Amino acid sequence: MKTSFIKNFIKGVKIGFDKHSPEILIGLGIASAITSTVLAVKATPKAMELLAEAEKENINKQTKEGVPGPEVKNGLPAVQVVKTVWKCYIPAAISGAASVAFLLGSNSVHARRNAAIATAYKLSETALTDYKKEVIETIGEEKAKLIQDKVAQKHVDEHPVSNNQVIIAGSGKQLCYDGISGRYFESDIQTIRAAVNTINETMVYEMYASLGDFYNEIGLPPTTLSDELGWNLDDGQLEISYGSAIADDGRPCITLDYHVAPRYDFAKLG
């Protein structure tokens, strides 16, 4: 019983450490940096004493060797200064090196996690794209459009317009719903299509464009993630399907369905 408890406890600790390892490593890095500073400050008085003794010994040595008083050098060469005090700062140096190691370790964990997330996202995105194509080929475009509209209606029902702010994005008065940010806005299909064309032109010349660029074109304010997500020309150009739904206040609503979802590493070339 006790053995099982200990095993479960150790397993729980390991899982917790793995989950929060970046935060733990950052905390250790900061603590080590502070400790390094404290140790360096504490070591300084001892180092100053050693330097004073070494300087006195150097002066006595010069005097015994018959160096005239005015020519006696009070200071120590830089190399001798280092040789005199370096041992005092060993603990501070070790703590400083540990701080750097912890912070680099945290960055490495973040990089591995981001790479894993990007890979998983790419696989999911590819699977969804293939699934959509197969659905259209199997049941036809009309039935696929009916399914898309049902899904769009479900999203609109789950996020009623009465509970959300409607953003005035342009001169159009048609209620629209962006599934990525979950926002309602007033615009029209012509404005959105023009924005899509602009983004695709940008991608032709620059190879990529961000979701924030698209929002800017249709008059939507950026979100916290809109500049971190986007499209790369390697995945194809931006293409949007326009679904239809009825908002809870009775207004018809245009829903935006992105054929290729925006991704995090969109700016990578090649």
Short mmCIF file of N, CA and C in Angstrom, two decimals, residues 4-164:
data_model
loop_
_atom_site.label_atom_id
_atom_site.label_comp_id
_atom_site.label_asym_id
_atom_site.label_seq_id
_atom_site.Cartn_x
_atom_site.Cartn_y
_atom_site.Cartn_z
N SER A 4 2.73 1.66 -3.32
CA SER A 4 1.83 2.19 -4.35
C SER A 4 1.63 3.68 -4.18
N PHE A 5 1.48 4.12 -2.93
CA PHE A 5 1.28 5.55 -2.66
C PHE A 5 2.51 6.35 -3.08
N ILE A 6 3.69 5.82 -2.74
CA ILE A 6 4.94 6.52 -3.07
C ILE A 6 5.12 6.62 -4.58
N LYS A 7 4.80 5.50 -5.29
CA LYS A 7 4.91 5.51 -6.75
C LYS A 7 3.97 6.53 -7.37
N ASN A 8 2.73 6.56 -6.87
CA ASN A 8 1.75 7.52 -7.40
C ASN A 8 2.17 8.96 -7.10
N PHE A 9 2.75 9.15 -5.89
CA PHE A 9 3.21 10.49 -5.51
C PHE A 9 4.34 10.95 -6.43
N ILE A 10 5.32 10.06 -6.65
CA ILE A 10 6.44 10.39 -7.52
C ILE A 10 5.96 10.66 -8.95
N LYS A 11 5.01 9.83 -9.41
CA LYS A 11 4.46 10.01 -10.75
C LYS A 11 3.75 11.36 -10.86
N GLY A 12 2.99 11.72 -9.82
CA GLY A 12 2.29 13.00 -9.82
C GLY A 12 3.24 14.18 -9.85
N VAL A 13 4.33 14.06 -9.05
CA VAL A 13 5.34 15.13 -9.03
C VAL A 13 5.99 15.28 -10.39
N LYS A 14 6.31 14.14 -11.02
CA LYS A 14 6.95 14.16 -12.34
C LYS A 14 6.03 14.81 -13.38
N ILE A 15 4.74 14.43 -13.37
CA ILE A 15 3.78 15.02 -14.31
C ILE A 15 3.66 16.52 -14.09
N GLY A 16 3.59 16.91 -12.80
CA GLY A 16 3.49 18.33 -12.48
C GLY A 16 4.70 19.11 -12.94
N PHE A 17 5.90 18.51 -12.75
CA PHE A 17 7.12 19.19 -13.19
C PHE A 17 7.17 19.31 -14.70
N ASP A 18 6.81 18.22 -15.39
CA ASP A 18 6.82 18.26 -16.86
C ASP A 18 5.87 19.33 -17.38
N LYS A 19 4.72 19.44 -16.74
CA LYS A 19 3.69 20.39 -17.19
C LYS A 19 4.13 21.82 -16.97
N HIS A 20 4.77 22.08 -15.83
CA HIS A 20 5.13 23.46 -15.48
C HIS A 20 6.63 23.70 -15.53
N SER A 21 7.36 22.84 -16.25
CA SER A 21 8.82 22.97 -16.27
C SER A 21 9.32 24.34 -16.77
N PRO A 22 8.69 24.95 -17.81
CA PRO A 22 9.19 26.28 -18.22
C PRO A 22 9.10 27.31 -17.10
N GLU A 23 7.95 27.33 -16.39
CA GLU A 23 7.79 28.29 -15.30
C GLU A 23 8.76 28.00 -14.17
N ILE A 24 8.96 26.70 -13.87
CA ILE A 24 9.89 26.33 -12.80
C ILE A 24 11.31 26.73 -13.16
N LEU A 25 11.71 26.47 -14.41
CA LEU A 25 13.07 26.81 -14.84
C LEU A 25 13.30 28.32 -14.84
N ILE A 26 12.28 29.09 -15.26
CA ILE A 26 12.41 30.55 -15.24
C ILE A 26 12.56 31.02 -13.79
N GLY A 27 11.75 30.46 -12.89
CA GLY A 27 11.85 30.83 -11.48
C GLY A 27 13.22 30.51 -10.90
N LEU A 28 13.75 29.32 -11.23
CA LEU A 28 15.08 28.95 -10.77
C LEU A 28 16.15 29.86 -11.37
N GLY A 29 15.95 30.23 -12.65
CA GLY A 29 16.91 31.12 -13.29
C GLY A 29 16.96 32.48 -12.62
N ILE A 30 15.79 33.03 -12.30
CA ILE A 30 15.73 34.33 -11.62
C ILE A 30 16.34 34.23 -10.23
N ALA A 31 15.98 33.15 -9.51
CA ALA A 31 16.52 32.96 -8.15
C ALA A 31 18.04 32.82 -8.19
N SER A 32 18.56 32.09 -9.19
CA SER A 32 20.01 31.92 -9.30
C SER A 32 20.70 33.24 -9.62
N ALA A 33 20.06 34.06 -10.46
CA ALA A 33 20.65 35.36 -10.80
C ALA A 33 20.72 36.26 -9.57
N ILE A 34 19.64 36.24 -8.77
CA ILE A 34 19.64 37.05 -7.54
C ILE A 34 20.70 36.53 -6.57
N THR A 35 20.77 35.19 -6.44
CA THR A 35 21.76 34.59 -5.56
C THR A 35 23.18 34.94 -6.01
N SER A 36 23.41 34.93 -7.31
CA SER A 36 24.72 35.28 -7.84
C SER A 36 25.12 36.69 -7.46
N THR A 37 24.16 37.61 -7.56
CA THR A 37 24.44 39.01 -7.19
C THR A 37 24.76 39.13 -5.71
N VAL A 38 23.95 38.45 -4.88
CA VAL A 38 24.16 38.51 -3.43
C VAL A 38 25.54 37.94 -3.06
N LEU A 39 25.88 36.79 -3.66
CA LEU A 39 27.18 36.16 -3.37
C LEU A 39 28.34 37.05 -3.82
N ALA A 40 28.17 37.71 -4.97
CA ALA A 40 29.22 38.60 -5.46
C ALA A 40 29.42 39.78 -4.52
N VAL A 41 28.32 40.33 -4.01
CA VAL A 41 28.40 41.46 -3.07
C VAL A 41 29.08 41.02 -1.77
N LYS A 42 28.69 39.82 -1.29
CA LYS A 42 29.29 39.32 -0.05
C LYS A 42 30.78 39.00 -0.23
N ALA A 43 31.16 38.59 -1.43
CA ALA A 43 32.56 38.22 -1.67
C ALA A 43 33.47 39.43 -1.82
N THR A 44 32.91 40.59 -2.14
CA THR A 44 33.72 41.77 -2.43
C THR A 44 34.58 42.23 -1.25
N PRO A 45 34.05 42.32 -0.02
CA PRO A 45 34.92 42.74 1.10
C PRO A 45 36.13 41.83 1.28
N LYS A 46 35.91 40.52 1.20
CA LYS A 46 37.02 39.57 1.32
C LYS A 46 38.02 39.77 0.18
N ALA A 47 37.51 39.99 -1.03
CA ALA A 47 38.39 40.22 -2.17
C ALA A 47 39.21 41.50 -1.98
N MET A 48 38.58 42.55 -1.41
CA MET A 48 39.30 43.79 -1.17
C MET A 48 40.41 43.60 -0.15
N GLU A 49 40.14 42.78 0.88
CA GLU A 49 41.17 42.49 1.88
C GLU A 49 42.36 41.77 1.24
N LEU A 50 42.06 40.77 0.40
CA LEU A 50 43.13 40.04 -0.27
C LEU A 50 43.95 40.95 -1.17
N LEU A 51 43.27 41.86 -1.87
CA LEU A 51 43.98 42.81 -2.73
C LEU A 51 44.89 43.72 -1.92
N ALA A 52 44.38 44.19 -0.77
CA ALA A 52 45.18 45.08 0.08
C ALA A 52 46.43 44.36 0.58
N GLU A 53 46.24 43.08 0.99
CA GLU A 53 47.38 42.30 1.47
C GLU A 53 48.38 42.06 0.33
N ALA A 54 47.87 41.77 -0.85
CA ALA A 54 48.75 41.51 -1.99
C ALA A 54 49.52 42.76 -2.38
N GLU A 55 48.86 43.91 -2.32
CA GLU A 55 49.53 45.18 -2.65
C GLU A 55 50.62 45.47 -1.63
N LYS A 56 50.31 45.19 -0.34
CA LYS A 56 51.31 45.44 0.71
C LYS A 56 52.52 44.54 0.49
N GLU A 57 52.24 43.26 0.17
CA GLU A 57 53.34 42.33 -0.08
C GLU A 57 54.16 42.76 -1.30
N ASN A 58 53.48 43.31 -2.29
CA ASN A 58 54.18 43.75 -3.50
C ASN A 58 55.09 44.94 -3.20
N ILE A 59 54.60 45.85 -2.36
CA ILE A 59 55.41 47.02 -1.98
C ILE A 59 56.61 46.57 -1.16
N ASN A 60 56.38 45.63 -0.20
CA ASN A 60 57.49 45.14 0.63
C ASN A 60 58.53 44.45 -0.23
N LYS A 61 58.08 43.69 -1.22
CA LYS A 61 58.99 42.97 -2.10
C LYS A 61 59.86 43.96 -2.88
N GLN A 62 59.21 45.03 -3.39
CA GLN A 62 59.96 46.02 -4.16
C GLN A 62 60.98 46.74 -3.27
N THR A 63 60.58 46.98 -2.01
CA THR A 63 61.47 47.68 -1.08
C THR A 63 62.69 46.82 -0.76
N LYS A 64 62.44 45.49 -0.53
CA LYS A 64 63.55 44.58 -0.24
C LYS A 64 64.50 44.46 -1.42
N GLU A 65 63.95 44.58 -2.60
CA GLU A 65 64.77 44.48 -3.81
C GLU A 65 65.52 45.77 -4.11
N GLY A 66 65.31 46.79 -3.27
CA GLY A 66 66.06 48.03 -3.41
C GLY A 66 65.49 49.02 -4.40
N VAL A 67 64.22 48.89 -4.71
CA VAL A 67 63.59 49.86 -5.62
C VAL A 67 63.44 51.18 -4.89
N PRO A 68 63.90 52.30 -5.47
CA PRO A 68 63.77 53.61 -4.80
C PRO A 68 62.32 53.93 -4.49
N GLY A 69 62.10 54.62 -3.38
CA GLY A 69 60.75 54.94 -2.93
C GLY A 69 59.82 55.55 -3.97
N PRO A 70 60.28 56.58 -4.69
CA PRO A 70 59.38 57.22 -5.67
C PRO A 70 58.98 56.29 -6.82
N GLU A 71 59.76 55.22 -7.04
CA GLU A 71 59.49 54.33 -8.17
C GLU A 71 58.70 53.07 -7.77
N VAL A 72 58.37 52.97 -6.49
CA VAL A 72 57.60 51.81 -6.02
C VAL A 72 56.17 51.88 -6.58
N LYS A 73 55.71 50.78 -7.21
CA LYS A 73 54.36 50.73 -7.80
C LYS A 73 53.37 50.21 -6.75
N ASN A 74 52.30 51.02 -6.51
CA ASN A 74 51.31 50.65 -5.50
C ASN A 74 50.29 49.64 -6.04
N GLY A 75 49.95 49.76 -7.32
CA GLY A 75 48.92 48.88 -7.88
C GLY A 75 49.46 47.51 -8.26
N LEU A 76 48.54 46.61 -8.63
CA LEU A 76 48.90 45.27 -9.07
C LEU A 76 48.54 45.11 -10.55
N PRO A 77 49.32 44.33 -11.29
CA PRO A 77 48.94 44.04 -12.68
C PRO A 77 47.57 43.33 -12.72
N ALA A 78 46.88 43.50 -13.83
CA ALA A 78 45.53 42.93 -13.94
C ALA A 78 45.53 41.42 -13.74
N VAL A 79 46.55 40.75 -14.30
CA VAL A 79 46.62 39.30 -14.16
C VAL A 79 46.74 38.90 -12.70
N GLN A 80 47.56 39.65 -11.93
CA GLN A 80 47.74 39.33 -10.52
C GLN A 80 46.48 39.63 -9.72
N VAL A 81 45.75 40.66 -10.12
CA VAL A 81 44.49 40.97 -9.45
C VAL A 81 43.53 39.79 -9.59
N VAL A 82 43.43 39.26 -10.81
CA VAL A 82 42.55 38.12 -11.05
C VAL A 82 42.99 36.91 -10.24
N LYS A 83 44.29 36.63 -10.25
CA LYS A 83 44.82 35.50 -9.50
C LYS A 83 44.54 35.64 -8.00
N THR A 84 44.49 36.86 -7.52
CA THR A 84 44.31 37.11 -6.09
C THR A 84 42.87 36.90 -5.64
N VAL A 85 41.90 37.33 -6.48
CA VAL A 85 40.51 37.37 -5.99
C VAL A 85 39.60 36.34 -6.64
N TRP A 86 40.05 35.58 -7.63
CA TRP A 86 39.12 34.76 -8.39
C TRP A 86 38.40 33.71 -7.55
N LYS A 87 39.10 33.17 -6.56
CA LYS A 87 38.48 32.14 -5.73
C LYS A 87 37.28 32.69 -4.93
N CYS A 88 37.34 33.97 -4.61
CA CYS A 88 36.25 34.58 -3.83
C CYS A 88 34.93 34.57 -4.61
N TYR A 89 35.05 34.63 -5.93
CA TYR A 89 33.85 34.77 -6.75
C TYR A 89 33.41 33.45 -7.40
N ILE A 90 34.00 32.34 -6.98
CA ILE A 90 33.59 31.04 -7.55
C ILE A 90 32.10 30.74 -7.28
N PRO A 91 31.61 30.89 -6.03
CA PRO A 91 30.18 30.61 -5.79
C PRO A 91 29.26 31.49 -6.64
N ALA A 92 29.61 32.79 -6.78
CA ALA A 92 28.79 33.70 -7.58
C ALA A 92 28.81 33.29 -9.05
N ALA A 93 29.99 32.87 -9.53
CA ALA A 93 30.10 32.46 -10.93
C ALA A 93 29.29 31.19 -11.19
N ILE A 94 29.34 30.24 -10.25
CA ILE A 94 28.57 29.00 -10.40
C ILE A 94 27.08 29.31 -10.42
N SER A 95 26.65 30.18 -9.51
CA SER A 95 25.24 30.55 -9.46
C SER A 95 24.81 31.28 -10.73
N GLY A 96 25.69 32.14 -11.25
CA GLY A 96 25.38 32.85 -12.50
C GLY A 96 25.28 31.91 -13.67
N ALA A 97 26.20 30.92 -13.73
CA ALA A 97 26.15 29.93 -14.82
C ALA A 97 24.87 29.09 -14.72
N ALA A 98 24.47 28.76 -13.48
CA ALA A 98 23.23 27.99 -13.29
C ALA A 98 22.03 28.80 -13.77
N SER A 99 22.05 30.12 -13.50
CA SER A 99 20.95 30.98 -13.95
C SER A 99 20.82 30.95 -15.46
N VAL A 100 21.95 31.08 -16.16
CA VAL A 100 21.94 31.03 -17.63
C VAL A 100 21.42 29.69 -18.12
N ALA A 101 21.87 28.60 -17.47
CA ALA A 101 21.45 27.26 -17.87
C ALA A 101 19.95 27.07 -17.68
N PHE A 102 19.42 27.54 -16.56
CA PHE A 102 17.97 27.41 -16.30
C PHE A 102 17.16 28.17 -17.34
N LEU A 103 17.57 29.39 -17.65
CA LEU A 103 16.83 30.21 -18.61
C LEU A 103 16.91 29.63 -20.02
N LEU A 104 18.09 29.13 -20.39
CA LEU A 104 18.22 28.48 -21.69
C LEU A 104 17.39 27.21 -21.75
N GLY A 105 17.34 26.48 -20.63
CA GLY A 105 16.52 25.26 -20.57
C GLY A 105 15.05 25.57 -20.73
N SER A 106 14.59 26.66 -20.09
CA SER A 106 13.19 27.07 -20.23
C SER A 106 12.86 27.42 -21.68
N ASN A 107 13.78 28.16 -22.32
CA ASN A 107 13.57 28.53 -23.72
C ASN A 107 13.53 27.30 -24.62
N SER A 108 14.37 26.31 -24.30
CA SER A 108 14.40 25.08 -25.09
C SER A 108 13.09 24.31 -24.96
N VAL A 109 12.56 24.25 -23.73
CA VAL A 109 11.28 23.55 -23.51
C VAL A 109 10.17 24.24 -24.28
N HIS A 110 10.15 25.59 -24.22
CA HIS A 110 9.13 26.35 -24.97
C HIS A 110 9.24 26.08 -26.46
N ALA A 111 10.48 26.06 -26.98
CA ALA A 111 10.68 25.83 -28.41
C ALA A 111 10.17 24.45 -28.82
N ARG A 112 10.48 23.42 -28.00
CA ARG A 112 10.02 22.07 -28.32
C ARG A 112 8.50 21.98 -28.28
N ARG A 113 7.90 22.62 -27.28
CA ARG A 113 6.44 22.58 -27.18
C ARG A 113 5.78 23.30 -28.35
N ASN A 114 6.33 24.46 -28.71
CA ASN A 114 5.76 25.20 -29.84
C ASN A 114 5.88 24.41 -31.13
N ALA A 115 7.02 23.72 -31.29
CA ALA A 115 7.21 22.89 -32.49
C ALA A 115 6.20 21.75 -32.52
N ALA A 116 5.97 21.14 -31.35
CA ALA A 116 5.00 20.04 -31.28
C ALA A 116 3.59 20.53 -31.56
N ILE A 117 3.24 21.71 -31.02
CA ILE A 117 1.91 22.28 -31.26
C ILE A 117 1.73 22.61 -32.73
N ALA A 118 2.77 23.20 -33.33
CA ALA A 118 2.70 23.55 -34.75
C ALA A 118 2.53 22.31 -35.62
N THR A 119 3.25 21.24 -35.27
CA THR A 119 3.15 20.00 -36.04
C THR A 119 1.76 19.40 -35.91
N ALA A 120 1.26 19.34 -34.67
CA ALA A 120 -0.08 18.79 -34.45
C ALA A 120 -1.15 19.62 -35.16
N TYR A 121 -0.98 20.94 -35.11
CA TYR A 121 -1.94 21.82 -35.78
C TYR A 121 -1.91 21.60 -37.28
N LYS A 122 -0.70 21.46 -37.84
CA LYS A 122 -0.57 21.25 -39.28
C LYS A 122 -1.23 19.94 -39.70
N LEU A 123 -1.03 18.89 -38.91
CA LEU A 123 -1.65 17.60 -39.21
C LEU A 123 -3.17 17.69 -39.17
N SER A 124 -3.69 18.39 -38.15
CA SER A 124 -5.14 18.55 -38.03
C SER A 124 -5.70 19.37 -39.19
N GLU A 125 -4.95 20.43 -39.55
CA GLU A 125 -5.37 21.29 -40.65
C GLU A 125 -5.41 20.51 -41.96
N THR A 126 -4.39 19.69 -42.21
CA THR A 126 -4.33 18.89 -43.43
C THR A 126 -5.47 17.88 -43.46
N ALA A 127 -5.72 17.23 -42.32
CA ALA A 127 -6.80 16.24 -42.24
C ALA A 127 -8.15 16.89 -42.50
N LEU A 128 -8.37 18.10 -41.95
CA LEU A 128 -9.64 18.79 -42.15
C LEU A 128 -9.82 19.19 -43.62
N THR A 129 -8.74 19.68 -44.24
CA THR A 129 -8.82 20.07 -45.65
C THR A 129 -9.14 18.87 -46.53
N ASP A 130 -8.47 17.75 -46.27
CA ASP A 130 -8.73 16.54 -47.04
C ASP A 130 -10.16 16.05 -46.83
N TYR A 131 -10.63 16.18 -45.60
CA TYR A 131 -11.99 15.75 -45.28
C TYR A 131 -13.02 16.58 -46.04
N LYS A 132 -12.81 17.89 -46.06
CA LYS A 132 -13.74 18.77 -46.78
C LYS A 132 -13.80 18.42 -48.26
N LYS A 133 -12.62 18.19 -48.85
CA LYS A 133 -12.58 17.84 -50.28
C LYS A 133 -13.31 16.53 -50.54
N GLU A 134 -13.12 15.56 -49.67
CA GLU A 134 -13.75 14.25 -49.85
C GLU A 134 -15.26 14.35 -49.69
N VAL A 135 -15.72 15.19 -48.76
CA VAL A 135 -17.17 15.38 -48.57
C VAL A 135 -17.80 15.95 -49.83
N ILE A 136 -17.16 16.97 -50.41
CA ILE A 136 -17.69 17.60 -51.63
C ILE A 136 -17.72 16.59 -52.77
N GLU A 137 -16.65 15.79 -52.91
CA GLU A 137 -16.60 14.81 -53.99
C GLU A 137 -17.64 13.71 -53.80
N THR A 138 -17.96 13.38 -52.55
CA THR A 138 -18.87 12.27 -52.25
C THR A 138 -20.34 12.67 -52.36
N ILE A 139 -20.69 13.81 -51.78
CA ILE A 139 -22.12 14.18 -51.74
C ILE A 139 -22.47 15.34 -52.66
N GLY A 140 -21.46 15.99 -53.23
CA GLY A 140 -21.73 17.10 -54.13
C GLY A 140 -21.70 18.44 -53.43
N GLU A 141 -21.50 19.50 -54.23
CA GLU A 141 -21.34 20.83 -53.67
C GLU A 141 -22.61 21.35 -53.00
N GLU A 142 -23.77 21.07 -53.58
CA GLU A 142 -25.02 21.60 -53.01
C GLU A 142 -25.29 21.04 -51.62
N LYS A 143 -25.16 19.72 -51.46
CA LYS A 143 -25.39 19.12 -50.15
C LYS A 143 -24.29 19.55 -49.16
N ALA A 144 -23.07 19.68 -49.67
CA ALA A 144 -21.99 20.15 -48.80
C ALA A 144 -22.27 21.56 -48.31
N LYS A 145 -22.85 22.40 -49.18
CA LYS A 145 -23.21 23.77 -48.80
C LYS A 145 -24.31 23.75 -47.74
N LEU A 146 -25.25 22.84 -47.85
CA LEU A 146 -26.32 22.72 -46.84
C LEU A 146 -25.73 22.36 -45.48
N ILE A 147 -24.78 21.43 -45.49
CA ILE A 147 -24.13 21.04 -44.24
C ILE A 147 -23.35 22.21 -43.66
N GLN A 148 -22.65 22.94 -44.52
CA GLN A 148 -21.88 24.10 -44.07
C GLN A 148 -22.80 25.14 -43.43
N ASP A 149 -23.96 25.36 -44.03
CA ASP A 149 -24.91 26.33 -43.48
C ASP A 149 -25.45 25.87 -42.14
N LYS A 150 -25.67 24.55 -41.99
CA LYS A 150 -26.16 24.03 -40.70
C LYS A 150 -25.12 24.23 -39.61
N VAL A 151 -23.86 23.97 -39.98
CA VAL A 151 -22.78 24.17 -39.01
C VAL A 151 -22.68 25.66 -38.65
N ALA A 152 -22.77 26.52 -39.66
CA ALA A 152 -22.71 27.96 -39.42
C ALA A 152 -23.86 28.41 -38.52
N GLN A 153 -25.05 27.86 -38.76
CA GLN A 153 -26.21 28.22 -37.94
C GLN A 153 -25.99 27.80 -36.49
N LYS A 154 -25.39 26.63 -36.31
CA LYS A 154 -25.11 26.16 -34.95
C LYS A 154 -24.15 27.11 -34.24
N HIS A 155 -23.11 27.57 -34.95
CA HIS A 155 -22.15 28.51 -34.35
C HIS A 155 -22.83 29.82 -33.98
N VAL A 156 -23.69 30.31 -34.86
CA VAL A 156 -24.41 31.55 -34.59
C VAL A 156 -25.34 31.39 -33.40
N ASP A 157 -26.01 30.22 -33.33
CA ASP A 157 -26.91 29.97 -32.20
C ASP A 157 -26.14 29.90 -30.88
N GLU A 158 -24.92 29.34 -30.93
CA GLU A 158 -24.11 29.22 -29.72
C GLU A 158 -23.52 30.55 -29.29
N HIS A 159 -23.44 31.51 -30.22
CA HIS A 159 -22.91 32.85 -29.91
C HIS A 159 -23.93 33.89 -30.39
N PRO A 160 -25.05 34.00 -29.69
CA PRO A 160 -26.12 34.91 -30.14
C PRO A 160 -25.67 36.35 -30.26
N VAL A 161 -26.14 37.01 -31.30
CA VAL A 161 -25.74 38.38 -31.56
C VAL A 161 -26.20 39.31 -30.44
N SER A 162 -27.30 38.94 -29.75
CA SER A 162 -27.80 39.78 -28.66
C SER A 162 -26.83 39.85 -27.49
N ASN A 163 -25.92 38.88 -27.41
CA ASN A 163 -24.92 38.86 -26.33
C ASN A 163 -23.57 39.40 -26.77
N ASN A 164 -23.49 39.87 -27.99
CA ASN A 164 -22.21 40.32 -28.53
C ASN A 164 -22.33 41.72 -29.12
#
